[in-house]
Coordinates of C-alpha atoms in Angstrom, one line a residue:
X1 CA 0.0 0.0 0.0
X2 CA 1.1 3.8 -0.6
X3 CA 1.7 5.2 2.8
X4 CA -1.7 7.3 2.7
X5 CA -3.9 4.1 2.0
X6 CA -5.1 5.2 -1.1
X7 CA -3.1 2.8 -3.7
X8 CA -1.8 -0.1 -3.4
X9 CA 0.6 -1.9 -6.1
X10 CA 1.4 -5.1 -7.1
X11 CA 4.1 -7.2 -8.9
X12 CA 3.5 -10.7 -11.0
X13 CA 5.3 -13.4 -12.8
X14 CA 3.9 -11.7 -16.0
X15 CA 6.3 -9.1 -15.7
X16 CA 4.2 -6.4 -15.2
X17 CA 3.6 -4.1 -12.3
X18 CA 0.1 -2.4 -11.5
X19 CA -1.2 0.6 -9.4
X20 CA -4.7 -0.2 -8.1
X21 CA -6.7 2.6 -6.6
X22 CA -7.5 0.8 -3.3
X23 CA -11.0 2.8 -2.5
X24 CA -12.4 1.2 -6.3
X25 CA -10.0 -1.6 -6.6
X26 CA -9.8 -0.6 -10.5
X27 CA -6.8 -0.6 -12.1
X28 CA -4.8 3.2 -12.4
X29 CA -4.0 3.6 -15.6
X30 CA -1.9 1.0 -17.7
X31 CA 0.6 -1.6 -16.3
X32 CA 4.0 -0.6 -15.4
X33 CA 6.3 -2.6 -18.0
X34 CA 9.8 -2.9 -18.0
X35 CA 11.1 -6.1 -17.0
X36 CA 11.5 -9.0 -19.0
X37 CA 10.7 -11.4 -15.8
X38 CA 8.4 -11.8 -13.0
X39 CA 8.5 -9.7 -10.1
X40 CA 8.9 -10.7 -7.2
X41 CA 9.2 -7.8 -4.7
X42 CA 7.3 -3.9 -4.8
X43 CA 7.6 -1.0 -2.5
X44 CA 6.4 2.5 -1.9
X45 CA 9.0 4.8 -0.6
X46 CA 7.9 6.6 2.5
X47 CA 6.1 9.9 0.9
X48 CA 4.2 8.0 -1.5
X49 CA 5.8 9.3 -4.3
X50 CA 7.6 6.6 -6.0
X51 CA 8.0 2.9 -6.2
X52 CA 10.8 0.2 -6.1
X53 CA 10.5 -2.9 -8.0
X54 CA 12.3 -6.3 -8.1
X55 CA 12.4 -9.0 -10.5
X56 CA 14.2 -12.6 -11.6
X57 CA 15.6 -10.2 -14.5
X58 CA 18.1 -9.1 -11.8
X59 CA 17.2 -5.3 -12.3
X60 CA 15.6 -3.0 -9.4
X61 CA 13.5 -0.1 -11.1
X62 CA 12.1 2.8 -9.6
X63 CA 9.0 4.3 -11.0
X64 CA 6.9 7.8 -10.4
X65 CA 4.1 6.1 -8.4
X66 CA 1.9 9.3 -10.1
X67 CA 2.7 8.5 -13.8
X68 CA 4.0 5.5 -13.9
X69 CA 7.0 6.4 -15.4
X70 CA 10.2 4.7 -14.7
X71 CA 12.9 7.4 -13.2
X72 CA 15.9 6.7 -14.5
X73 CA 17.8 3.4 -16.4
X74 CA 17.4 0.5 -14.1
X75 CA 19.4 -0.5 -11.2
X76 CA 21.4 -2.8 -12.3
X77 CA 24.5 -4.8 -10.2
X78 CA 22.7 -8.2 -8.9
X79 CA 23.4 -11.2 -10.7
X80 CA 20.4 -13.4 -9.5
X81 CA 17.2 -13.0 -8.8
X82 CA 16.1 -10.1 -6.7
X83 CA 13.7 -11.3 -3.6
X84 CA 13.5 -8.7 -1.8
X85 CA 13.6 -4.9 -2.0
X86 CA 12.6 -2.0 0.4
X87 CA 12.7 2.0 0.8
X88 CA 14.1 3.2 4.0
X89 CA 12.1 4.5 6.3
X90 CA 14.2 8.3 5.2
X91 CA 13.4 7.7 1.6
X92 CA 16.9 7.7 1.1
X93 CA 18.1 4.4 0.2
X94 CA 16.9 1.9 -1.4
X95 CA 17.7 -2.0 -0.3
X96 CA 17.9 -5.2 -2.6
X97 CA 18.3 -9.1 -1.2
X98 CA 19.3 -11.2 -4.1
X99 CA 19.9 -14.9 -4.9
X100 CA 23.0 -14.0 -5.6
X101 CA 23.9 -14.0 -1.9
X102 CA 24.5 -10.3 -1.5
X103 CA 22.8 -7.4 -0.4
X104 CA 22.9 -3.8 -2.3
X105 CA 22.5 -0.6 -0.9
X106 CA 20.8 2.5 -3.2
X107 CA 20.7 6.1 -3.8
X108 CA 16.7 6.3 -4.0
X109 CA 17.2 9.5 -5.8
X110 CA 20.1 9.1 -8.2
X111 CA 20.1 5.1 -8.3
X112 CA 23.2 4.7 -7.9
X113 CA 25.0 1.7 -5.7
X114 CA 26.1 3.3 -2.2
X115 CA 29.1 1.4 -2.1
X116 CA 30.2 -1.9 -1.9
X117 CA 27.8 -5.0 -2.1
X118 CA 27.0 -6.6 1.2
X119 CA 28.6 -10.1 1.0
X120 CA 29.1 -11.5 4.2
X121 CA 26.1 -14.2 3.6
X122 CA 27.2 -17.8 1.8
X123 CA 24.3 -18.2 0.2
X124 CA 20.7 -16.8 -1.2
X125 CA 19.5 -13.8 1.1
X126 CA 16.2 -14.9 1.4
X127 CA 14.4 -11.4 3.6
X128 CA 15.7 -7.5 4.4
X129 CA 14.2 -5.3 6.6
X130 CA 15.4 -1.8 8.3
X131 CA 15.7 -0.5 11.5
X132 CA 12.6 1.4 12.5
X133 CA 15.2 4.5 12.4
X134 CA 16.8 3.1 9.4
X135 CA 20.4 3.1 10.6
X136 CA 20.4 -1.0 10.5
X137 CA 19.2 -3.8 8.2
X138 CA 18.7 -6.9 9.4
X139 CA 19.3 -9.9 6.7
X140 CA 18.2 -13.8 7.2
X141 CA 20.1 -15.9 4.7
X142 CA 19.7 -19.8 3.6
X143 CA 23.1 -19.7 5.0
X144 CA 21.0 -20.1 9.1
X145 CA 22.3 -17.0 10.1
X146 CA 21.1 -13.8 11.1
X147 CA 23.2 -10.3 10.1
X148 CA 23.1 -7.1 10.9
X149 CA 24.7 -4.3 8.8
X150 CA 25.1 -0.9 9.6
X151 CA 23.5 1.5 6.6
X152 CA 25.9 4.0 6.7
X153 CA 28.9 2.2 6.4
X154 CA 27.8 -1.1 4.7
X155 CA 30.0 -3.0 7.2
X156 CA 28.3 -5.7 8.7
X157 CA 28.0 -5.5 13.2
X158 CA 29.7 -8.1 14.8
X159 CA 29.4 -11.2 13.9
X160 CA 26.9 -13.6 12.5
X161 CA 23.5 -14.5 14.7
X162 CA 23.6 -17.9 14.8
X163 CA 21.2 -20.9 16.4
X164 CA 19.0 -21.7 13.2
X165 CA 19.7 -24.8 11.8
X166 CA 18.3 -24.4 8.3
X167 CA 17.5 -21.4 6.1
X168 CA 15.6 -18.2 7.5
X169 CA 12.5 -17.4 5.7
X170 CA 11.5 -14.1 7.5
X171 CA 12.7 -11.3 10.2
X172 CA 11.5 -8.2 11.4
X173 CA 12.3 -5.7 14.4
X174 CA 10.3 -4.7 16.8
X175 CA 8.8 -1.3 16.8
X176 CA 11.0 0.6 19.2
X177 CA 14.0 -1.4 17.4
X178 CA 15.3 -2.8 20.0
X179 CA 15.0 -6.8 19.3
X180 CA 14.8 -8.8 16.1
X181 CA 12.7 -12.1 15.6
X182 CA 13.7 -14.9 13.0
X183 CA 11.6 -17.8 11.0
X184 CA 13.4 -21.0 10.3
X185 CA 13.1 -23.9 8.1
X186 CA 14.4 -25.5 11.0
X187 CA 10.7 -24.8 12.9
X188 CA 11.7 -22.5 15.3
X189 CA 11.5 -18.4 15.7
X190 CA 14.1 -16.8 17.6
X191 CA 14.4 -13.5 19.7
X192 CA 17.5 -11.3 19.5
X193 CA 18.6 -8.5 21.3
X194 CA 19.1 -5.7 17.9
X195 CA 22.3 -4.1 19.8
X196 CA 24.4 -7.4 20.6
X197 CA 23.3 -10.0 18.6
X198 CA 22.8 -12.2 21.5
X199 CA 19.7 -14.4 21.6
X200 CA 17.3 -13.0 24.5
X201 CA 16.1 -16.7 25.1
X202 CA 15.7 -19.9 24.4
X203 CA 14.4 -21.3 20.6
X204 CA 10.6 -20.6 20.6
X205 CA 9.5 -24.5 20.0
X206 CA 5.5 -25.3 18.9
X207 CA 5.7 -25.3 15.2
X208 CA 6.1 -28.6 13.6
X209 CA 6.9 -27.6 10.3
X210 CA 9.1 -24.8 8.7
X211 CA 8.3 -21.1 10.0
X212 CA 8.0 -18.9 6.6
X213 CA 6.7 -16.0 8.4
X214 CA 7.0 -13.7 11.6
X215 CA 5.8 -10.3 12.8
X216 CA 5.7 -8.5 15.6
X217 CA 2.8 -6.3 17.0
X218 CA 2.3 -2.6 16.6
X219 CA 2.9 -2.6 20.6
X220 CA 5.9 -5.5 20.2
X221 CA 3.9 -7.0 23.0
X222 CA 3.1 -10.1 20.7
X223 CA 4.6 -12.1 17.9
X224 CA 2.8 -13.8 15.6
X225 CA 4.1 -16.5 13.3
X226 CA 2.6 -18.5 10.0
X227 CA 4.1 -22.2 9.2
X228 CA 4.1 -24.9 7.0
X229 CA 2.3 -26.8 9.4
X230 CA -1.0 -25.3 8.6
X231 CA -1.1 -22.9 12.2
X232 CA -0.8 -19.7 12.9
X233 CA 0.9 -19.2 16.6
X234 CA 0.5 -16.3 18.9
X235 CA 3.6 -15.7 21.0
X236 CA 4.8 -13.4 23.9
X237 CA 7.0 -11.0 22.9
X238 CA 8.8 -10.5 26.3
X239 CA 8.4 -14.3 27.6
X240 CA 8.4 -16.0 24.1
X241 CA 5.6 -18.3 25.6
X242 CA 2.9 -19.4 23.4
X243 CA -0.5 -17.0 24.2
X244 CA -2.9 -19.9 23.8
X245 CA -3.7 -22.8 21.4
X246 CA -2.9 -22.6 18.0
X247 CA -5.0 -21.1 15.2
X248 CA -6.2 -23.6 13.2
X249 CA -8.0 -23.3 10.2
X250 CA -6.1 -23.2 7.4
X251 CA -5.6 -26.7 5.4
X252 CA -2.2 -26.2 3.8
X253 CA 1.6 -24.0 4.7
X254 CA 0.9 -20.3 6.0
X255 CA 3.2 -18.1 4.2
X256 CA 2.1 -14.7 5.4
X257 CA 0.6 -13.3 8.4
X258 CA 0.3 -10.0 9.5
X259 CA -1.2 -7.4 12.2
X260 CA -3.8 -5.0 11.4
X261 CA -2.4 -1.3 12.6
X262 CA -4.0 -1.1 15.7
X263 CA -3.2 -4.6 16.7
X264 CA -6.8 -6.2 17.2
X265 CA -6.6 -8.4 14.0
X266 CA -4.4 -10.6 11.7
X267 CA -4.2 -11.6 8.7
X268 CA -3.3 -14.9 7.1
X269 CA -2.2 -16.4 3.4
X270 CA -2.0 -19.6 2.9
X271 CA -1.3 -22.6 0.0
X272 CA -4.8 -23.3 0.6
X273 CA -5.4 -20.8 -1.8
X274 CA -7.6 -18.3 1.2
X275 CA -7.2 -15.6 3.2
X276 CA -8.5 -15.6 6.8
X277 CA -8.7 -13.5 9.4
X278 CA -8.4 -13.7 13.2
X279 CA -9.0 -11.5 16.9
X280 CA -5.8 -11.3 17.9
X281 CA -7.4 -11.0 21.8
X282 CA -9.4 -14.5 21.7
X283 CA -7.6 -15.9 18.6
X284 CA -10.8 -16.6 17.0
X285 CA -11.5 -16.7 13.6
X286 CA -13.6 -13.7 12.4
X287 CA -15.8 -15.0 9.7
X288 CA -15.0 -17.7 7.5
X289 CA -11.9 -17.4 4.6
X290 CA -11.8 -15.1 2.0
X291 CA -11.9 -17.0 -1.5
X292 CA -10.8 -15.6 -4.6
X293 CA -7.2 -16.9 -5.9
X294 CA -7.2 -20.2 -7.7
X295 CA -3.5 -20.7 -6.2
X296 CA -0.7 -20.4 -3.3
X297 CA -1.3 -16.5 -1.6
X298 CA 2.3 -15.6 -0.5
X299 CA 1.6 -12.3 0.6
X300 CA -1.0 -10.4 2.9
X301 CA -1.2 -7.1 4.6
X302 CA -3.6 -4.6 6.2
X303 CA -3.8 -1.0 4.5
X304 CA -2.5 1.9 7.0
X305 CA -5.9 2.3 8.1
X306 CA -6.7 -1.4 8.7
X307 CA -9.6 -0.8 6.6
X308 CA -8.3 -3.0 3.2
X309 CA -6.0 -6.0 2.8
X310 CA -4.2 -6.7 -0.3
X311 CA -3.3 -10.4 -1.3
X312 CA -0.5 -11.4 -4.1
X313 CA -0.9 -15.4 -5.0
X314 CA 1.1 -18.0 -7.4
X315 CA -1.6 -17.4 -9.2
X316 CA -0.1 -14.1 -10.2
X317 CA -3.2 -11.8 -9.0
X318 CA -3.1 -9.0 -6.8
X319 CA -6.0 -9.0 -5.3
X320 CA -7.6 -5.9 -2.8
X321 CA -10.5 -6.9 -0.5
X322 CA -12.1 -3.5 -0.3
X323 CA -13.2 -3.8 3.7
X324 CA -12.4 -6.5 6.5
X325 CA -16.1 -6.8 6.3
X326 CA -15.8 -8.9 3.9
X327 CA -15.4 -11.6 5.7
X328 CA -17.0 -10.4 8.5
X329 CA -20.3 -10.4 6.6
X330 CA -19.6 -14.6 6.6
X331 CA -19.3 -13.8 10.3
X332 CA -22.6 -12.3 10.9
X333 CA -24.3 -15.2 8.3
X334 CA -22.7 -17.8 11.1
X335 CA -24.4 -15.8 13.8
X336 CA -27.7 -15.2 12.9
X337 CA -28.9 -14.2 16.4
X338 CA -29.0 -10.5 17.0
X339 CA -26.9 -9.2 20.1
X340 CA -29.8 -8.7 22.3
X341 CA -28.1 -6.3 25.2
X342 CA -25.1 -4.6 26.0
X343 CA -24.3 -3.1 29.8
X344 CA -23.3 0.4 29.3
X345 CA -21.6 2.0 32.4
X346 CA -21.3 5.7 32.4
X347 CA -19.9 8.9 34.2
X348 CA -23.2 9.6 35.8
X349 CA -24.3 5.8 36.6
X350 CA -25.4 2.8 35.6
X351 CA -27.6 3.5 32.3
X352 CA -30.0 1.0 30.0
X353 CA -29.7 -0.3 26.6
X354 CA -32.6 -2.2 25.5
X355 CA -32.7 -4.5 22.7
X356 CA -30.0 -3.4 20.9
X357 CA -29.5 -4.6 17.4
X358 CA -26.0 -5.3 16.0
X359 CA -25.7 -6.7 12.8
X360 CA -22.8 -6.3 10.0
X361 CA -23.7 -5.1 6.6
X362 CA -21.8 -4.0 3.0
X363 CA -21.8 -0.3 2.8
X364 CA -25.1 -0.7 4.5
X365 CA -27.0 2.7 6.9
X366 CA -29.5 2.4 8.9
X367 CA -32.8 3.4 6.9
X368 CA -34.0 6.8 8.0
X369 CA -31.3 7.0 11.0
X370 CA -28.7 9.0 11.3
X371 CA -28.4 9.1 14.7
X372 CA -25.0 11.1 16.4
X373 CA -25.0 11.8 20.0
X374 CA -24.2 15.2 20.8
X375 CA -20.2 15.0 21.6
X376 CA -19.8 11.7 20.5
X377 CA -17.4 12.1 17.8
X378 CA -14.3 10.6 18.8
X379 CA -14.6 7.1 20.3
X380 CA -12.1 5.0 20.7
X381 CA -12.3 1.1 21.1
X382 CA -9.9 -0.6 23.9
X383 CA -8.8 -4.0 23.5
X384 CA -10.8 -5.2 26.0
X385 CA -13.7 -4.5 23.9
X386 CA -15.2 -1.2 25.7
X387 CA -15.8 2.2 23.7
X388 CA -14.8 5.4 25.3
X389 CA -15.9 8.9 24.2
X390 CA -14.9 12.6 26.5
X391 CA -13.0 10.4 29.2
X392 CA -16.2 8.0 29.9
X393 CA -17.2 4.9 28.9
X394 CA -20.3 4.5 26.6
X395 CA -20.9 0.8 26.0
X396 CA -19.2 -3.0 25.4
X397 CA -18.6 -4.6 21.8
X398 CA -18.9 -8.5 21.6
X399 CA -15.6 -9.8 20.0
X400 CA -17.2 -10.6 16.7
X401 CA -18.2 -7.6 15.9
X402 CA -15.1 -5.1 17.4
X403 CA -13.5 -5.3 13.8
X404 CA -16.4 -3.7 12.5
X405 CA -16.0 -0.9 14.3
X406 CA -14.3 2.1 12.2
X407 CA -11.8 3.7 14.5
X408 CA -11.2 5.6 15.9
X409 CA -14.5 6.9 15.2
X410 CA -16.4 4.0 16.3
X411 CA -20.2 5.3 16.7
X412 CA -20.4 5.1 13.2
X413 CA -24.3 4.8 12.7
X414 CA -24.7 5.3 9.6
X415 CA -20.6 5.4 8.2
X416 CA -20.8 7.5 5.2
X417 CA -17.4 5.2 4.6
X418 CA -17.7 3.0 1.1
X419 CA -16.2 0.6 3.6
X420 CA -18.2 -1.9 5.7
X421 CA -19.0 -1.4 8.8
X422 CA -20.9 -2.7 11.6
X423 CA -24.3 -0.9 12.6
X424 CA -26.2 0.0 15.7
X425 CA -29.4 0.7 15.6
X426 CA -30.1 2.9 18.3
X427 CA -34.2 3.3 17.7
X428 CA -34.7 1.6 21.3
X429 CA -32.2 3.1 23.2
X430 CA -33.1 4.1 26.8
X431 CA -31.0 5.7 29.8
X432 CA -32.1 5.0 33.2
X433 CA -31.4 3.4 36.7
X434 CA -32.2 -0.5 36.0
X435 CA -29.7 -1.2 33.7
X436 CA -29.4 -5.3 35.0
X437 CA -32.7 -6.0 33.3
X438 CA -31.6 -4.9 29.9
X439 CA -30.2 -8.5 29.1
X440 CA -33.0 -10.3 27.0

């Protein structure tokens, strides 16, 4: 996705690129052609403004995300295929991961290579990702180590992370920067402290098959981590204890998973050919999966907003679910029953909801309602499932329905948002004293 939510692009084994407008989810203008191979790898740079691409034609091109025009020649300098590439989080540079085994470094603006390639791996560089202040990359190799580099010198720091035993599919840093987390072929993830290397703990042991992704949560109080094994497991970032059972569902290898931005959700690909998604609070699935590929989807994430996901697949589609609802709408077709009360606590006592009706729709208002309480405007939704508005507390959300919920502005009856959302219909709301006999 663009960094404003409002495009998203995608790269394909028919060695074209496209810009979707993700409100529509119709193409934005033609396709972006210049390779002569599939893509494997797209990024926006931080502003928006242009785009990085990566292919098996061993060429990194940067394109005006506005046009579509490609700046420049292309970047050439690999020799392999180009897995991985990424904008730091400046703009400034521009980094490359490469079959070749190496790493390059890039002049976003001029395109040229900012010195030597990174070399230190013995073999394919399978994931990149910078430092949340973009003064490190962290590399996972088929080699089963770990590096660090630093950016502005291209030297790598210290030596080697090692414990894997087989190739490492994934890493990631934690928000403040601080630790790195790994996925293995070997079935393990593994925490490591960003400043010395050193793992923080022991091997985190539940998957029994190879680990392709990992993540951590916007609050890098929870990793979450997508297997061949067909689960999804929930982690704790500090403890690296499991938080729960496993989420099962899928019937083949999770390769992606993802959080949604404010951490309530994630999202799953899988070689089952579906997308699913999950409370990341009670692990459930929300809804049932999201069809639409014919093959393999390798690659899910939320849009900055949470409000769209975008899907790549083997079966070289892009694909842009417009809302999370979706797949909540399967969700509310599973529970047919109406929530018949809610207990709503308040500044000035207990008050009464009566037969409230909560239901999830497409796009859908409330027929002749457009009910706004005076100074309810900006609600928020905790984790623990209460919304908040002016310092109070107005009423509890059910877990199946909290993703419906548009934040922060979560009273939204109607949304004038093309996204879905869930509803409240208020007509039989009532404020008073006896609010213990509101539950039907």
């Amino acid at each position: 996705f663009s960094p404003d939510g409002r495009r998203t692009v995608s790269g394909s084994s028919d060695k074209t690129i496209w810009l979707w407008d993700a409100e529509t989810g119709q193409p934005l203008g033609e396709p972006l052609r210049s390779h002569s191979n599939a893509v494997y790898s797209v990024a926006f740079s931080l502003d928006g403004r242009r785009i990085a691409s990566g292919s098996s034609d061993k060429t990194i091109r940067v394109w005006n995300a506005e046009t579509g025009q490609p700046l420049g020649e292309p970047l050439r300098g690999h020799s392999g295929t180009i897995y991985s590439v990424g904008f730091s989080p400046d703009g400034r540079h521009i980094v490359s991961a490469s079959s070749d085994n190496t790493i390059h470094l890039w002049d976003a603006e001029t395109g040229q290579p900012v010195g030597e390639p990174l070399r230190d791996h013995s073999s394919i560089v399978c994931a990149v990702a910078f430092s949340p202040d973009g003064r490190r990359i962290v590399s996972g190799s088929s080699d089963k180590t770990v590096r660090l580099w630093n950016v502005e010198t291209g030297q790598s720091l210290g030596e080697p992370l090692r414990g894997h035993s087989d190739a490492v599919h994934s890493v990631a840093f934690s928000p403040d920067g601080r630790r790195i987390v790994s996925g293995s072929e070997d079935k393990t993830i593994r925490l490591w402290d960003a400043e010395t290397g050193q793992p923080l703990r022991r091997p985190l042991l539940g998957h029994s098959g190879a680990v392709w992704s990992v993540s951590f949560s916007p609050d890098g109080l929870c990793i979450v981590s997508g297997s061949k094994d067909t689960t999804i497991w929930l982690w704790n970032a500090g403890t690296g204890q499991p938080l729960g059972e496993p989420l099962r569902g899928h019937s083949d290898a999770v390769q992606s998973v993802s959080f949604s931005p404010d951490g309530l959700c994630i999202v799953s690909g899988s070689g089952d050919c579906t997308i699913r998604l999950w409370d990341a609070e009670t692990r459930q699935p929300l809804g049932g999966p999201l069809r639409g590929h014919s093959s393999t989807v390798y690659s899910v994430s939320f849009s900055p907003d949470g409000r769209r996901i975008v899907s790549g697949s083997e079966d070289k589609t892009t694909r842009l679910w417009n809302e999370i609802g979706q797949v909540l709408q399967t969700s509310a077709q599973d529970n047919t029953d109406p929530v018949s009360s809610m207990a709503i606590p308040s500044n000035g006592g207990p008050v009464e909801l009566n037969a409230p009706n909560i239901q999830t729709s497409h796009s859908r208002l409330i027929s002749g309602s457009h009910f706004t309480p005076p100074g309810f405007f900006d609600c928020s939704l905790s984790k623990d499932g209460w919304i908040s508005f002016s310092g109070g507390v107005l009423y509890w959300a059910p877990p199946d329905y909290r993703s419906g919920l548009q934040h922060p502005y979560s009273l939204t009856f109607p949304t004038t948002s093309s996204s879905r959302a869930t509803w409240i219909d208020f007509t039989h709301f009532h404020c008073g004293t006896f609010w213990t006999k509101c539950r039907k």
